[in-house]
mmCIF file of C-alpha atoms and ligand atoms in Angstrom:
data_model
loop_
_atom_site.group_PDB
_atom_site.id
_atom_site.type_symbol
_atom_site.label_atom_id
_atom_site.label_comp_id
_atom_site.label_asym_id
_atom_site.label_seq_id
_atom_site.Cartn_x
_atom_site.Cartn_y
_atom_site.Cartn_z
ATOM 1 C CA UNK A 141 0.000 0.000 0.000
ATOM 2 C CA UNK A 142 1.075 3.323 -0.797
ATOM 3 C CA UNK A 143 0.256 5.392 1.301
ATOM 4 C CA UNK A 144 0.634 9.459 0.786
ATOM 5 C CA UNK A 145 0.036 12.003 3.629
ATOM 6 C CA UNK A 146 0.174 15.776 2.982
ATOM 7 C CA UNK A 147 -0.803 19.291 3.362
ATOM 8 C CA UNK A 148 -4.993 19.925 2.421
ATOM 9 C CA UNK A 149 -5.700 22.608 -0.254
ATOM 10 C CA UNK A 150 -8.718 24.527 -1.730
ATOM 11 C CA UNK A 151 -8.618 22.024 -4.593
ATOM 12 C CA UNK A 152 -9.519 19.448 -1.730
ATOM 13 C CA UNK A 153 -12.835 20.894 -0.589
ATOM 14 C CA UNK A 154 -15.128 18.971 -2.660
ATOM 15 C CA UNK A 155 -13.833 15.631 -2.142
ATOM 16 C CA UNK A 156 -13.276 15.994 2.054
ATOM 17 C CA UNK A 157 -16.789 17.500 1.680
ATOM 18 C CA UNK A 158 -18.405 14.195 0.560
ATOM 19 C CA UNK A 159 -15.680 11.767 2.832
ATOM 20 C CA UNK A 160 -17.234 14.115 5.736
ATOM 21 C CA UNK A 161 -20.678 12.894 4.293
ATOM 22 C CA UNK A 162 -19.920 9.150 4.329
ATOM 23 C CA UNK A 163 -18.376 9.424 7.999
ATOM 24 C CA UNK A 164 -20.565 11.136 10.212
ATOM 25 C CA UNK A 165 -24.241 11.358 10.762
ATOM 26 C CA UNK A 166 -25.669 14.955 9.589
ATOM 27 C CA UNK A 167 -26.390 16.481 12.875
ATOM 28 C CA UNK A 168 -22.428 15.862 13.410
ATOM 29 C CA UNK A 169 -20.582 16.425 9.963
ATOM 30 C CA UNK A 170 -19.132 19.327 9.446
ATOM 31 C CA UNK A 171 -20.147 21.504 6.039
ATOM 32 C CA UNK A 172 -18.952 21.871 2.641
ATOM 33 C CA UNK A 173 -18.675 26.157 4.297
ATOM 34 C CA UNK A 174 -17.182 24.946 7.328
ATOM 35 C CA UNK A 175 -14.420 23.078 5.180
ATOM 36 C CA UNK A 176 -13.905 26.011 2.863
ATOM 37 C CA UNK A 177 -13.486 28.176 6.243
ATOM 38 C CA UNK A 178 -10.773 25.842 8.228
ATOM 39 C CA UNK A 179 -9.097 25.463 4.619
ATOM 40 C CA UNK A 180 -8.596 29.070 4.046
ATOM 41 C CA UNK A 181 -7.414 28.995 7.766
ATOM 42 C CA UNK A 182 -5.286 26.154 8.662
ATOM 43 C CA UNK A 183 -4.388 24.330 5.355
ATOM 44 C CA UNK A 184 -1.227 23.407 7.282
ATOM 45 C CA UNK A 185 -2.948 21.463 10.142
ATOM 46 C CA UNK A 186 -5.599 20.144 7.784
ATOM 47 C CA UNK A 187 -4.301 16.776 6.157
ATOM 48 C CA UNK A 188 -5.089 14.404 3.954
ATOM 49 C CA UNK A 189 -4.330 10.793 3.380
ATOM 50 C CA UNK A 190 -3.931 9.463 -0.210
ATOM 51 C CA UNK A 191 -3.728 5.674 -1.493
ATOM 52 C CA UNK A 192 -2.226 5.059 -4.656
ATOM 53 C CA UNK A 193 -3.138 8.547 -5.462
ATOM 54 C CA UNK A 194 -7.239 8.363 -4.356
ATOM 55 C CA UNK A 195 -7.850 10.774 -0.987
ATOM 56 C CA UNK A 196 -9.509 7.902 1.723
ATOM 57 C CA UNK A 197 -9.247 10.014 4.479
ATOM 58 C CA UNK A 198 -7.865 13.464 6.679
ATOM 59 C CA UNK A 199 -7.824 15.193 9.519
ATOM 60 C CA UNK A 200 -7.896 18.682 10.598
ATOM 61 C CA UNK A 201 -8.069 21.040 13.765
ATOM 62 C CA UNK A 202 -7.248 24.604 14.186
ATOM 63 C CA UNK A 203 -4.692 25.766 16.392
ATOM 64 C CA UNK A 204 -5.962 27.700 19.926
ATOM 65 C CA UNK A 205 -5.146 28.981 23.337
ATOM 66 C CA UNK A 206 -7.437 26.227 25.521
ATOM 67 C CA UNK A 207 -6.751 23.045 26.302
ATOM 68 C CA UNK A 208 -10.204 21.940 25.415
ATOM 69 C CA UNK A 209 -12.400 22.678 22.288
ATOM 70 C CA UNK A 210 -15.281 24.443 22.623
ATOM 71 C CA UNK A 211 -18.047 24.003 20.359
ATOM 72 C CA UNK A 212 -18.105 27.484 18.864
ATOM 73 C CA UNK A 213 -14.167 26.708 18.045
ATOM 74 C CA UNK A 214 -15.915 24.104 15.139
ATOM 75 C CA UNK A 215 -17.644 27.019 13.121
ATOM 76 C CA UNK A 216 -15.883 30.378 13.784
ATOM 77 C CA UNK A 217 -12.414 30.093 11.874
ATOM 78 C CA UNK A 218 -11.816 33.586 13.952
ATOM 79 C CA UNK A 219 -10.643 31.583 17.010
ATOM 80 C CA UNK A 220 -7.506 29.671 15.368
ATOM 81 C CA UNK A 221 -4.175 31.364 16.451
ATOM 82 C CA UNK A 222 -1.749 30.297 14.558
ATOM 83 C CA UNK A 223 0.687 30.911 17.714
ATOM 84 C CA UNK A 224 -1.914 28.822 19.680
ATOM 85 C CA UNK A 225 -0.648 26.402 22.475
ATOM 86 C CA UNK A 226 -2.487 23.486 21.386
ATOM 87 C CA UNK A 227 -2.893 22.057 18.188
ATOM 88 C CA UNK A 228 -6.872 20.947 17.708
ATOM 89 C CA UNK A 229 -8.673 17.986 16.171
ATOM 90 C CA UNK A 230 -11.790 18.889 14.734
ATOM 91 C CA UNK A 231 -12.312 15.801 12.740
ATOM 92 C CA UNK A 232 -11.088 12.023 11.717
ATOM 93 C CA UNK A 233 -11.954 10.435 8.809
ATOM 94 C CA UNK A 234 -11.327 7.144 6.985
ATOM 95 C CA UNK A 235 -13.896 5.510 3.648
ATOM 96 C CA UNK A 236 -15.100 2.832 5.637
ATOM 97 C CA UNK A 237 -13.704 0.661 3.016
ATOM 98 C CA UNK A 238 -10.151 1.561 4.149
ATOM 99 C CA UNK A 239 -10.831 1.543 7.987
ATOM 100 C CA UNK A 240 -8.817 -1.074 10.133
ATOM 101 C CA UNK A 241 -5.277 -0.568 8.412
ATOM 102 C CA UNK A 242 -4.211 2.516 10.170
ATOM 103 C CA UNK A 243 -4.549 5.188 8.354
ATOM 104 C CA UNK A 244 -6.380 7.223 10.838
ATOM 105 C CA UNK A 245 -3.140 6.448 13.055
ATOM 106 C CA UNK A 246 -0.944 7.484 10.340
ATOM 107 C CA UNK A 247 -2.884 10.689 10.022
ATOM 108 C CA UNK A 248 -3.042 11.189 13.688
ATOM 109 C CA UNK A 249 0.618 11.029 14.315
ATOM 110 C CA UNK A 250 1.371 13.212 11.305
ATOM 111 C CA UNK A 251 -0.619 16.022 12.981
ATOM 112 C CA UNK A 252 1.077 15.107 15.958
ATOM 113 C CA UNK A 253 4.600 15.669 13.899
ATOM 114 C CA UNK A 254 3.030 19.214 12.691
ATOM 115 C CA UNK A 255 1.989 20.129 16.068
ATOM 116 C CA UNK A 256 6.012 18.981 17.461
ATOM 117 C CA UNK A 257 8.181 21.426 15.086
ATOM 118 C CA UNK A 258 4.987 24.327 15.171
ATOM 119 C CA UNK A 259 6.631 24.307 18.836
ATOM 120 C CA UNK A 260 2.919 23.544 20.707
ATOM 121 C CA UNK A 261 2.589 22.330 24.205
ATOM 122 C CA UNK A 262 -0.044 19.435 22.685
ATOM 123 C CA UNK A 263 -2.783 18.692 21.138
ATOM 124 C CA UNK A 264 -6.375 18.411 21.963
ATOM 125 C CA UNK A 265 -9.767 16.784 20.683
ATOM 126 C CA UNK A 266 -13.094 15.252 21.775
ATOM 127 C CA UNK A 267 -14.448 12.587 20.902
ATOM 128 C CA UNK A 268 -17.301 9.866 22.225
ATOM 129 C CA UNK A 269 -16.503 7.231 25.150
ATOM 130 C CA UNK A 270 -16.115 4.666 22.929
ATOM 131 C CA UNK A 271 -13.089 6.024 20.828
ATOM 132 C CA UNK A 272 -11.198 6.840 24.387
ATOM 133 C CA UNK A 273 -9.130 3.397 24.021
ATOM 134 C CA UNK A 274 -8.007 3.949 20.521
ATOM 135 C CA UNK A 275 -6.578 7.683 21.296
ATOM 136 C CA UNK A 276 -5.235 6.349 24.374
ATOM 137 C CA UNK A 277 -2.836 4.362 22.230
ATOM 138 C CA UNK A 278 -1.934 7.166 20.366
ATOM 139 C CA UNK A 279 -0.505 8.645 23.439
ATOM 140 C CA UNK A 280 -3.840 11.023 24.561
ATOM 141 C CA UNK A 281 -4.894 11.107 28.057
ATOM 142 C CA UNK A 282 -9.111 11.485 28.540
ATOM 143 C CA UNK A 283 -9.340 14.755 31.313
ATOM 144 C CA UNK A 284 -12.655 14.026 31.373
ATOM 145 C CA UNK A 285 -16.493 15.068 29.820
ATOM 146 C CA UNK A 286 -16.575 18.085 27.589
ATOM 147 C CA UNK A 287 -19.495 20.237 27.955
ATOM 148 C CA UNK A 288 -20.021 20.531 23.981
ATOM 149 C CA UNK A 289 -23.749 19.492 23.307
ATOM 150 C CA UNK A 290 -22.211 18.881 19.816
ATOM 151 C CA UNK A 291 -24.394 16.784 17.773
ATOM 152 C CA UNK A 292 -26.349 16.126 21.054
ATOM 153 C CA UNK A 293 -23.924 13.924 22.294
ATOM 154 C CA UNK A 294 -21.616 12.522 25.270
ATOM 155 C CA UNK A 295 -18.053 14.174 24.586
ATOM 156 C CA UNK A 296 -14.900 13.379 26.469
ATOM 157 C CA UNK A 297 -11.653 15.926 26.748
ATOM 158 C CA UNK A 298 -8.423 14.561 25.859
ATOM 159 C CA UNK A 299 -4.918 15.701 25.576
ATOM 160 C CA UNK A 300 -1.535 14.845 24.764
ATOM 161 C CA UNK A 301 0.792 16.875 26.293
ATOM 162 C CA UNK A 302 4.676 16.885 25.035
ATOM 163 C CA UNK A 303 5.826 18.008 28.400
ATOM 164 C CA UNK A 304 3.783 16.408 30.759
ATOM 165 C CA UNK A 305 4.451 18.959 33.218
ATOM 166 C CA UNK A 306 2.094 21.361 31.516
HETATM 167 C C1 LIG B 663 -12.444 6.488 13.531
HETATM 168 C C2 LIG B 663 -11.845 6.276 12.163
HETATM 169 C C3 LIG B 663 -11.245 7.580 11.656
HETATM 170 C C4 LIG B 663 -10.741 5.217 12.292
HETATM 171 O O1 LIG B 663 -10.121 5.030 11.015
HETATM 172 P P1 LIG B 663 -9.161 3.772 10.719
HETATM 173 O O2 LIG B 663 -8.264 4.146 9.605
HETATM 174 O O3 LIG B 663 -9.970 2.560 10.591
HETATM 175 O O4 LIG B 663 -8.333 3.726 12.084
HETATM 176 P P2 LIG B 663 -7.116 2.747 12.416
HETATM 177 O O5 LIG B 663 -6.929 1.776 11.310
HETATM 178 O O6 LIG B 663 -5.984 3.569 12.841
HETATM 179 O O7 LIG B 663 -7.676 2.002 13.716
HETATM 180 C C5 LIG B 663 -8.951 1.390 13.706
HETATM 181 C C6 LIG B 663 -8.868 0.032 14.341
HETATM 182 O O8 LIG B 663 -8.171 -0.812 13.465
HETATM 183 C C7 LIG B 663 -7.094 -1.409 14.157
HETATM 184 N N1 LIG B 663 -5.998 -1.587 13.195
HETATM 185 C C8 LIG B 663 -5.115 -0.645 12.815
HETATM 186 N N2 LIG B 663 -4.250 -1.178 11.919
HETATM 187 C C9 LIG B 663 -4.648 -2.450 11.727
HETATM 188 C C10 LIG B 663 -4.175 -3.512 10.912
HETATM 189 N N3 LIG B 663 -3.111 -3.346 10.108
HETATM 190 N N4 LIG B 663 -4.831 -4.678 10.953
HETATM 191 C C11 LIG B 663 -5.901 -4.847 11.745
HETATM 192 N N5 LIG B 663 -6.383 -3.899 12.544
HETATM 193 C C12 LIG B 663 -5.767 -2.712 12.525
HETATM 194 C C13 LIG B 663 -6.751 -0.455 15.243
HETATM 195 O O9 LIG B 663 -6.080 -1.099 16.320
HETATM 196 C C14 LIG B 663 -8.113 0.015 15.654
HETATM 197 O O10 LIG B 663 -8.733 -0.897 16.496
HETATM 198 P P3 LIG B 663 -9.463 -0.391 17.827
HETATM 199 O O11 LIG B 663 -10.523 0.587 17.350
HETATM 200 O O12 LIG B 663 -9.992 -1.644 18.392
HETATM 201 O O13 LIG B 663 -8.404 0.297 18.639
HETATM 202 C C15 LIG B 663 -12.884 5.756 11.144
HETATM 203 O O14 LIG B 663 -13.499 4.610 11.682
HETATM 204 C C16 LIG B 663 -13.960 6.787 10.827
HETATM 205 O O15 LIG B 663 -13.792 7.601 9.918
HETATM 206 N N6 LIG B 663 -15.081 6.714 11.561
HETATM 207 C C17 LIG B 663 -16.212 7.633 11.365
HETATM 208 C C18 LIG B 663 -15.853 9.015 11.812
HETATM 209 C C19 LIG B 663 -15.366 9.063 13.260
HETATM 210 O O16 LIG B 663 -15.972 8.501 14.156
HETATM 211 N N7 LIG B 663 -14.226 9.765 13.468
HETATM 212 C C20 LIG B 663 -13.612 9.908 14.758
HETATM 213 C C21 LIG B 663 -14.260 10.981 15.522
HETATM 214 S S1 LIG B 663 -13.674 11.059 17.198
#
């Protein structure tokens, strides 16, 4: 498998727009305006994974002061810093049809990488109870429930922190 990980650009909107669609429910994906905002944002912590050449999944988060994302952070582009502490994850996708060989892994610890030489303290993202294993073995800690009413579900906090004394 060849697998390809890099930098998101405008020319990728349509095509994370409909991965978005396949992934997520619609009271949780994120829109085809939303994209176009985080792209024009923070194309460098928005990546994409490509397979022999075909996109099958990406990730992307904006960069902010909090430890935790707040569910306006989502929507208004306005609150990435790009000298932000903590390096976000908004979303994580994989085609189902490619799920189960780590790619989301791969894409996690690339933004990981990106996040290291930016110089952040960490990174942060929320997701449901139920994927608080698999970031655990990608080196997050949970620090507990969010209070983002997000799709009207359960969130959880969790960080990774580089220096742990932080
Ligand atoms: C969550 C999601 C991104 C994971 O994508 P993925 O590429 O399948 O993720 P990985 O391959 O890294 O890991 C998935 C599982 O496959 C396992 N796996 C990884 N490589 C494997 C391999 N070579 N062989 C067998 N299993 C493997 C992992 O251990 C993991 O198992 P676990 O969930 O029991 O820990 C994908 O399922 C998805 O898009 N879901 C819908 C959207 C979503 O929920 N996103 C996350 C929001 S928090």
């Amino acid at each position: 498998m060849n697998l390809n990980i890099r930098q998101a650009t405008i020319n990728d909107l349509d095509t994370v727009t409909s991965i978005e669609e396949i992934c997520f429910p619609k009271a949780e994906a994120a829109t085809r305006e939303s994209f176009e905002a985080r792209l024009k944002a923070f194309d460098e912590s928005f990546l994409v994974a490509e397979l022999d050449g075909k996109m099958v999944g990406f990730i992307n988060g904006s960069v902010i002061n909090e430890k935790v994302i707040l569910d306006e952070f989502y929507s208004d582009t306005s609150f990435h810093n790009p000298n932000g502490d903590y390096q976000s994850i908004f979303g994580l996708d994989v085609l189902p049809e490619y799920r189960a060989r780590g790619i989301a892994a791969e894409l996690v610890k690339a933004l990981i990488e990106v996040a290291r030489k930016a110089g952040r303290k960490g990174l942060t993202l929320c997701c449901k109870e139920q994927k608080i294993p698999y970031y655990s073995k990608l080196g997050f800690v949970d620090i507990g429930k969010s209070e983002s009413e997000h799709g009207h579900a359960v969130w959880y906090n969790m960080v990774l922190l580089f220096d742990k004394t932080n």
